[in-house]
């Protein structure tokens, strides 16, 4: 069936009003949960085949997170969907005012490869929870996981409701040519711009979950051993292929050498002297990305790691000392296990570095100095972040997750995800028992009364 036909089928289904039925949504999401739980082992196997992702990391960042978010949706869906009554305005008195949560209609979800299960299923299930139909395009780079995602969707949903269409750029391009009611995209900044342009043609609302260079600022007040342990964990989780991974460090010059020593020791403690032998160390997703990362290692001072094997899609955890802002490794998001360490002596130095880039998806500060932390938080705009630990803000569904500026538009997770896929429809309900005459023409002599009323209400 052609893409336009599939979309038409979903439009017809949406028009039938069935997706607006809350028990129906809950039933489908319960079926989804049951199937995901029964396929737990297959999910780990697929992720391992795609890029050697360990079972531990797969549970923590894909399966476990997803099932707990599904539980949350199932627990709160009824309450989230109910029209919310808000206080009336004295200007509209007498009326009862409500916010209705209305599904947009046909949603397109385009997913990346780096958390291929979570980032395909999570937006899809939130869109379904909100009452939409969904066409999902998973990544073409994680063949095993994307095939499993398609199989799970096919088993649970009729394709009028949700369908997974696999393919690469040409399929994504054809999908983007259609008219959608909402587009949810997770991926790189350049492709995000292509998506935004396609959406603009039809004034389609979008969420763009993008990336960027997320800084990690370390001052001289903090415990460096613990800092190194946490940064190494956050940087090398998923092989550094995480959108909110600390991209580079800016450390106070007085503790730079000590921090680098701690980082080296921690890498060896966690992954051994030969990380390619570690069962916990993921591969780079493909040859092209391995080559891209290897090209970042030229003409820089490598103080740890640096070895690679392109055929095996391996790059050792690598620390680079003080690369210039013009170097290749500092030009774009790294998205791999390569960690540049820059330094500062005063706040202005930090500013030169951070201001050199677009607003990042994340920012991390390691410090015990409250004033320093508050200054960092208030000076720089970023999607979200954490103090004294990387990545962790992603794990709280009460925190909206998304970027700002070039790192993205919109946010999701938990109720924020449900709200993302819902139009908030304002409705004032008015009775007929009273009808103050002031607003009706002729207006003569009523203006001063109106002004007094506004003053009273203001
Ligand atoms: P990508 O932009 O290359 O691909 C993402 C999706 O877009 C894939 O499904 C791909 O098939 C499709 N695509 C690729 N080229 C396209 C084109 N020309 N037209 C239309 N569609 C196209 O990204 P990726 O390499 O899969 O993922 C890595 C990027 O994603 C990084 O920049 C990372 O920071 C970002 N990311 C962001 C988040 C987030 O939540 N903010 C999460 C994960 C990844």
XYZ file of C-alpha atoms and ligand atoms in Angstrom:
502
model
C 0.000 0.000 0.000
C 1.323 3.463 -0.831
C 2.164 5.979 1.889
C -0.685 8.362 0.916
C -3.125 5.424 1.057
C -1.930 4.356 4.484
C -2.324 7.890 5.753
C -5.819 8.140 4.263
C -6.734 4.885 5.996
C -5.597 6.361 9.318
C -7.479 9.595 8.673
C -10.664 7.608 8.085
C -10.084 5.656 11.282
C -9.498 8.848 13.270
C -12.708 10.263 11.855
C -14.599 7.227 13.151
C -13.931 8.722 16.661
C -12.735 5.386 18.022
C -9.340 6.688 19.175
C -11.148 9.239 21.350
C -12.550 6.447 23.461
C -10.420 6.268 26.614
C -11.103 2.574 27.459
C -10.043 1.713 23.883
C -6.758 3.590 24.297
C -6.132 1.884 27.642
C -6.901 -1.535 26.163
C -4.389 -1.052 23.322
C -1.696 0.285 25.662
C -2.201 -2.661 28.022
C -1.779 -5.032 25.062
C 1.374 -3.146 24.092
C 2.778 -3.453 27.603
C 2.021 -7.184 27.799
C 3.708 -7.833 24.459
C 6.785 -5.757 25.325
C 7.149 -7.658 28.590
C 6.824 -10.996 26.814
C 9.503 -9.927 24.281
C 12.005 -8.600 26.853
C 14.736 -11.047 25.865
C 14.223 -10.364 22.134
C 14.619 -6.644 22.799
C 17.995 -7.196 24.506
C 19.091 -9.551 21.720
C 18.185 -7.071 18.996
C 20.022 -4.216 20.715
C 23.057 -6.438 21.249
C 23.082 -7.477 17.598
C 22.767 -3.876 16.462
C 25.635 -2.394 18.475
C 26.728 -4.725 21.265
C 24.613 -2.870 23.786
C 24.788 -4.681 27.125
C 21.698 -6.131 28.767
C 22.244 -3.850 31.776
C 22.264 -0.654 29.697
C 19.408 -1.962 27.542
C 17.281 -2.537 30.605
C 18.160 0.781 32.201
C 17.819 3.048 29.188
C 15.318 1.297 26.905
C 13.183 -1.498 28.337
C 12.955 -0.446 32.001
C 12.350 3.236 31.268
C 9.729 2.415 28.670
C 7.733 -0.037 30.777
C 7.717 2.335 33.761
C 6.493 5.169 31.527
C 3.764 2.903 30.126
C 2.695 2.130 33.701
C 2.552 5.815 34.446
C 0.373 6.475 31.387
C -1.973 3.632 32.259
C -2.305 4.934 35.815
C -3.073 8.538 34.902
C -4.588 8.470 31.432
C -8.182 8.922 32.584
C -7.290 11.896 34.774
C -5.074 13.513 32.118
C -7.816 13.226 29.488
C -10.572 14.763 31.574
C -11.551 18.336 30.667
C -9.902 20.542 33.286
C -12.074 23.221 34.818
C -10.287 26.537 35.379
C -11.343 29.576 37.375
C -13.615 31.843 35.350
C -12.567 35.391 34.540
C -14.761 38.113 35.922
C -14.798 39.496 32.386
C -16.493 36.383 31.059
C -18.742 35.980 34.116
C -21.033 34.148 34.291
C -19.384 31.151 32.603
C -17.731 27.824 33.406
C -14.345 27.606 31.712
C -12.594 24.385 30.658
C -9.495 23.106 28.907
C -10.280 20.083 26.741
C -7.443 17.763 25.659
C -8.069 16.948 22.032
C -5.942 14.604 19.870
C -4.396 16.283 16.835
C -5.243 13.443 14.425
C -2.560 11.831 12.246
C 0.876 11.910 13.850
C 4.208 11.150 12.192
C 7.034 9.958 14.467
C 10.568 9.762 13.060
C 13.098 8.035 15.335
C 16.914 7.921 15.550
C 19.198 4.911 16.025
C 20.911 5.638 19.333
C 18.123 4.440 21.675
C 16.234 2.692 18.893
C 13.619 0.931 21.004
C 12.842 3.656 23.538
C 12.847 6.561 21.108
C 10.554 4.756 18.638
C 8.006 3.325 21.050
C 7.873 6.111 23.683
C 6.627 8.949 21.436
C 4.346 6.509 19.606
C 2.662 5.340 22.827
C 2.246 8.887 24.105
C 0.617 9.883 20.835
C -1.708 6.872 21.138
C -2.453 7.726 24.778
C -3.537 11.176 23.624
C -5.896 9.619 21.044
C -3.979 10.037 17.785
C -3.197 7.638 14.981
C 0.525 7.158 14.328
C 2.871 6.393 11.485
C 6.299 5.594 12.922
C 9.510 5.505 10.943
C 12.238 3.816 12.986
C 15.913 4.174 12.098
C 17.358 2.261 9.175
C 20.692 1.867 11.020
C 19.409 -0.496 13.710
C 17.938 -3.190 11.506
C 17.306 -5.775 14.253
C 15.621 -3.419 16.708
C 13.587 -1.640 14.029
C 12.299 -4.988 12.696
C 11.263 -5.965 16.227
C 9.568 -2.602 16.766
C 7.593 -3.116 13.540
C 6.625 -6.639 14.580
C 5.413 -5.490 18.006
C 3.368 -2.670 16.490
C 1.879 -4.973 13.854
C 0.826 -7.445 16.547
C -0.836 -4.904 18.823
C -2.355 -2.348 16.492
C -4.399 -2.438 13.360
C -2.557 -0.445 10.716
C -5.464 2.019 10.555
C -4.374 3.026 14.048
C -0.573 2.625 14.248
C 1.854 1.452 11.616
C 5.640 1.254 11.469
C 7.149 1.969 8.063
C 10.819 1.062 7.873
C 13.250 2.699 5.498
C 15.900 5.351 5.100
C 16.030 8.883 3.777
C 13.811 8.254 0.737
C 10.988 6.838 2.880
C 11.389 9.662 5.408
C 11.299 12.186 2.578
C 8.101 10.725 1.154
C 6.513 10.695 4.601
C 7.443 14.339 5.107
C 5.766 15.256 1.814
C 2.383 14.281 3.290
C 0.172 16.547 5.316
C 0.272 15.543 9.009
C -1.530 16.954 12.007
C 1.608 16.639 14.149
C 5.232 15.645 13.544
C 7.494 14.368 16.301
C 11.123 14.088 15.221
C 14.154 12.895 17.164
C 17.507 13.192 15.439
C 20.234 15.536 14.295
C 20.056 19.315 13.924
C 20.521 19.324 10.089
C 17.685 16.808 9.577
C 15.601 18.689 12.165
C 15.772 21.702 9.846
C 14.542 19.574 6.910
C 11.635 18.369 9.071
C 10.776 21.915 10.200
C 10.729 23.088 6.578
C 8.450 20.244 5.492
C 6.131 20.935 8.448
C 6.017 24.667 7.694
C 4.533 23.956 4.265
C 1.307 22.813 5.951
C 1.727 24.759 9.216
C 1.996 21.407 10.975
C 3.017 21.674 14.639
C 6.268 19.893 15.493
C 8.351 18.616 18.329
C 12.027 18.512 17.408
C 14.209 16.541 19.815
C 17.680 17.396 18.534
C 21.258 17.460 19.816
C 24.241 19.775 20.139
C 27.412 20.228 22.136
C 26.520 19.818 25.813
C 29.176 21.286 28.125
C 30.210 19.922 31.482
C 31.729 22.578 33.744
C 33.885 21.466 36.673
C 35.195 23.960 39.249
C 37.913 23.479 41.856
C 35.620 22.925 44.853
C 34.368 19.462 43.947
C 35.541 15.935 44.766
C 37.396 15.093 41.548
C 37.401 11.326 41.963
C 33.607 11.163 42.246
C 33.237 13.746 39.476
C 35.411 11.651 37.141
C 33.451 8.508 38.002
C 30.150 10.164 37.146
C 31.419 11.883 33.990
C 32.941 8.658 32.657
C 29.646 6.859 33.306
C 27.604 9.578 31.526
C 30.067 9.969 28.667
C 30.556 6.280 27.899
C 26.981 5.108 28.503
C 25.746 3.746 25.136
C 29.313 4.233 23.852
C 28.956 8.025 24.074
C 26.085 7.880 21.573
C 23.644 9.790 23.758
C 22.075 13.126 22.856
C 22.581 14.458 26.400
C 26.042 12.994 26.843
C 28.598 15.491 28.235
C 30.179 16.523 24.942
C 33.223 18.261 26.437
C 34.578 19.363 29.819
C 35.547 22.879 30.889
C 37.545 22.483 34.111
C 39.256 25.028 36.351
C 42.912 25.082 35.287
C 44.136 24.477 38.852
C 42.590 20.971 38.916
C 42.764 20.009 35.249
C 45.691 17.607 35.532
C 44.189 15.916 38.571
C 40.799 15.560 36.847
C 42.390 14.027 33.745
C 44.269 11.530 35.938
C 41.016 10.617 37.696
C 39.199 10.229 34.355
C 41.920 7.871 33.083
C 41.824 5.753 36.250
C 38.043 5.560 36.127
C 37.989 4.486 32.460
C 40.420 1.674 33.275
C 38.474 0.690 36.421
C 35.188 0.515 34.485
C 36.267 -0.958 31.136
C 39.725 -2.432 31.801
C 43.055 -1.787 30.044
C 41.550 -3.112 26.796
C 38.008 -1.746 26.453
C 37.442 -3.651 23.167
C 37.379 -6.788 25.315
C 34.790 -5.353 27.705
C 31.316 -6.864 27.370
C 29.903 -3.589 28.685
C 31.392 -1.343 26.005
C 29.058 -0.781 23.005
C 30.204 -0.512 19.411
C 29.857 2.572 17.271
C 26.648 2.221 15.296
C 28.227 1.877 11.825
C 31.415 2.279 9.816
C 30.513 5.765 8.631
C 30.118 7.070 12.178
C 33.342 5.304 13.243
C 35.195 7.073 10.419
C 33.586 10.368 11.410
C 34.868 9.942 14.975
C 38.325 8.796 13.853
C 38.652 11.959 11.750
C 38.232 13.963 14.990
C 41.393 12.401 16.414
C 43.753 13.974 13.875
C 45.898 16.964 14.920
C 44.840 16.969 18.572
C 46.705 16.056 21.775
C 45.418 12.646 22.865
C 46.204 11.953 26.522
C 44.308 8.696 26.851
C 43.011 6.067 24.402
C 43.013 7.064 20.758
C 43.172 3.568 19.267
C 40.428 2.392 16.947
C 39.410 -0.334 14.531
C 37.082 0.867 11.806
C 36.108 -2.632 10.610
C 35.053 -3.585 14.156
C 33.383 -0.211 14.737
C 35.568 0.359 17.785
C 36.976 3.547 19.239
C 38.700 3.441 22.618
C 37.494 5.830 25.307
C 39.635 8.812 24.378
C 40.587 11.990 26.238
C 41.803 14.993 24.273
C 43.704 17.753 26.035
C 42.758 21.319 25.206
C 41.699 21.168 21.527
C 41.123 24.533 19.829
C 37.541 25.637 19.233
C 38.298 25.425 15.501
C 39.378 21.774 15.665
C 37.180 19.104 14.128
C 36.341 17.562 17.503
C 35.019 20.928 18.745
C 33.169 21.871 15.550
C 30.135 19.589 15.863
C 28.426 17.272 18.364
C 30.841 14.374 19.025
C 28.316 11.588 19.660
C 30.919 9.000 20.590
C 33.441 8.063 23.304
C 35.768 11.016 22.718
C 36.094 13.538 25.525
C 37.845 16.908 25.037
C 38.994 18.649 28.219
C 39.256 22.444 28.034
C 40.129 24.718 30.921
C 39.305 28.139 32.382
C 40.798 30.491 34.896
C 37.881 32.891 35.195
C 34.181 33.032 34.316
C 34.880 34.990 31.132
C 36.837 32.010 29.730
C 33.817 29.753 30.263
C 31.678 32.290 28.494
C 33.945 32.417 25.438
C 33.642 28.651 25.040
C 29.925 28.138 25.730
C 28.892 31.212 23.747
C 30.832 29.887 20.750
C 28.055 27.299 20.255
C 24.308 27.159 19.837
C 22.151 26.641 22.934
C 22.944 23.081 24.067
C 20.502 20.277 24.828
C 22.132 19.834 28.257
C 24.535 21.541 30.595
C 26.197 19.980 33.619
C 27.942 21.717 36.508
C 30.135 19.968 39.048
C 30.689 22.233 42.015
C 30.035 22.723 45.717
C 29.893 26.475 45.279
C 26.240 27.524 45.278
C 26.954 30.916 43.789
C 28.926 29.355 40.924
C 26.134 26.853 40.238
C 23.432 29.538 40.287
C 25.481 31.771 37.984
C 25.870 28.937 35.469
C 22.148 28.122 35.641
C 21.020 31.711 35.192
C 23.603 32.769 32.589
C 23.192 29.980 30.045
C 20.138 28.787 28.199
C 19.990 25.004 27.665
C 17.327 22.323 27.245
C 17.817 20.702 30.653
C 20.639 19.497 32.812
C 21.938 18.437 36.175
C 24.245 19.461 38.961
C 27.017 17.080 40.021
C 25.835 14.238 37.772
C 25.219 13.851 34.029
C 22.114 12.424 32.277
C 19.970 11.913 35.383
C 17.339 14.564 34.585
C 16.187 12.302 31.719
C 14.953 9.770 34.278
C 12.333 11.927 35.998
C 9.052 11.917 34.067
C 7.935 15.039 35.974
C 10.655 17.026 34.198
C 9.819 18.004 30.611
C 12.568 16.726 28.313
C 13.509 18.793 25.274
C 15.854 21.347 23.799
C 15.861 25.081 23.276
C 17.029 27.084 20.271
C 19.041 24.851 17.940
C 18.814 21.879 20.326
C 15.092 21.506 19.807
C 11.519 22.670 19.992
C 8.984 21.308 22.500
C 9.343 18.627 25.141
C 7.872 15.351 26.386
C 8.002 12.625 29.098
C 5.205 11.649 31.445
C 2.272 14.022 31.420
C 4.331 16.469 29.345
C 4.284 13.808 26.607
C 0.525 13.423 26.785
C 0.154 17.210 26.612
C 2.546 17.419 23.656
C 0.277 15.211 21.569
C -2.913 17.009 22.650
C -4.346 20.259 21.453
C -5.486 22.243 24.486
C -8.918 23.433 23.481
C -10.327 26.285 25.583
C -14.066 26.329 26.044
C -16.233 28.802 27.966
C -19.671 27.450 28.793
C -22.240 30.095 29.359
C -25.809 29.896 30.582
C -28.691 32.036 29.487
C -30.126 33.087 32.833
C -28.339 36.429 32.950
C -27.165 38.738 30.189
C -25.440 41.960 31.365
C -26.266 44.636 28.773
C -23.034 46.638 28.963
C -21.255 45.119 25.924
C -24.070 45.758 23.490
C -24.354 48.840 21.272
C -25.320 51.617 21.486
C -22.222 52.254 23.634
C -22.903 55.890 24.593
C -22.179 56.636 28.265
C -21.018 53.053 28.896
C -17.250 53.563 28.425
C -16.559 55.050 31.868
C -18.482 52.182 33.473
C -16.447 49.698 31.411
C -13.198 51.404 32.495
C -14.250 51.200 36.144
C -14.994 47.497 35.689
C -11.563 46.803 34.122
C -9.888 48.681 36.988
C -11.848 46.666 39.504
C -10.894 43.398 37.828
C -7.251 44.317 37.200
P 19.512 11.607 11.943
O 19.022 13.000 11.972
O 20.567 11.255 10.972
O 18.325 10.571 11.675
C 17.140 10.592 12.438
C 16.001 10.060 11.586
O 15.822 10.930 10.476
C 16.220 8.662 11.034
O 15.005 7.934 11.122
C 16.594 8.911 9.580
O 16.170 7.885 8.697
C 15.855 10.200 9.258
N 16.550 11.001 8.244
C 17.879 11.052 7.997
N 18.152 11.904 6.992
C 16.962 12.414 6.597
C 16.577 13.349 5.592
N 17.466 13.916 4.799
N 15.270 13.636 5.466
C 14.355 13.070 6.273
N 14.660 12.165 7.236
C 15.941 11.841 7.393
O 19.962 11.297 13.441
P 20.605 9.985 14.006
O 21.988 9.878 13.462
O 19.683 8.840 13.839
O 20.660 10.337 15.572
C 21.683 11.090 16.114
C 21.246 12.513 16.402
O 20.022 12.516 17.107
C 22.223 13.250 17.306
O 22.369 14.563 16.841
C 21.529 13.241 18.664
O 21.916 14.295 19.512
C 20.100 13.332 18.267
N 19.238 12.767 19.289
C 18.447 13.599 20.006
C 17.657 13.085 21.023
C 16.772 13.962 21.845
O 15.914 13.432 22.550
N 16.923 15.275 21.808
C 17.657 11.720 21.284
C 18.467 10.909 20.508
C 19.244 11.435 19.515
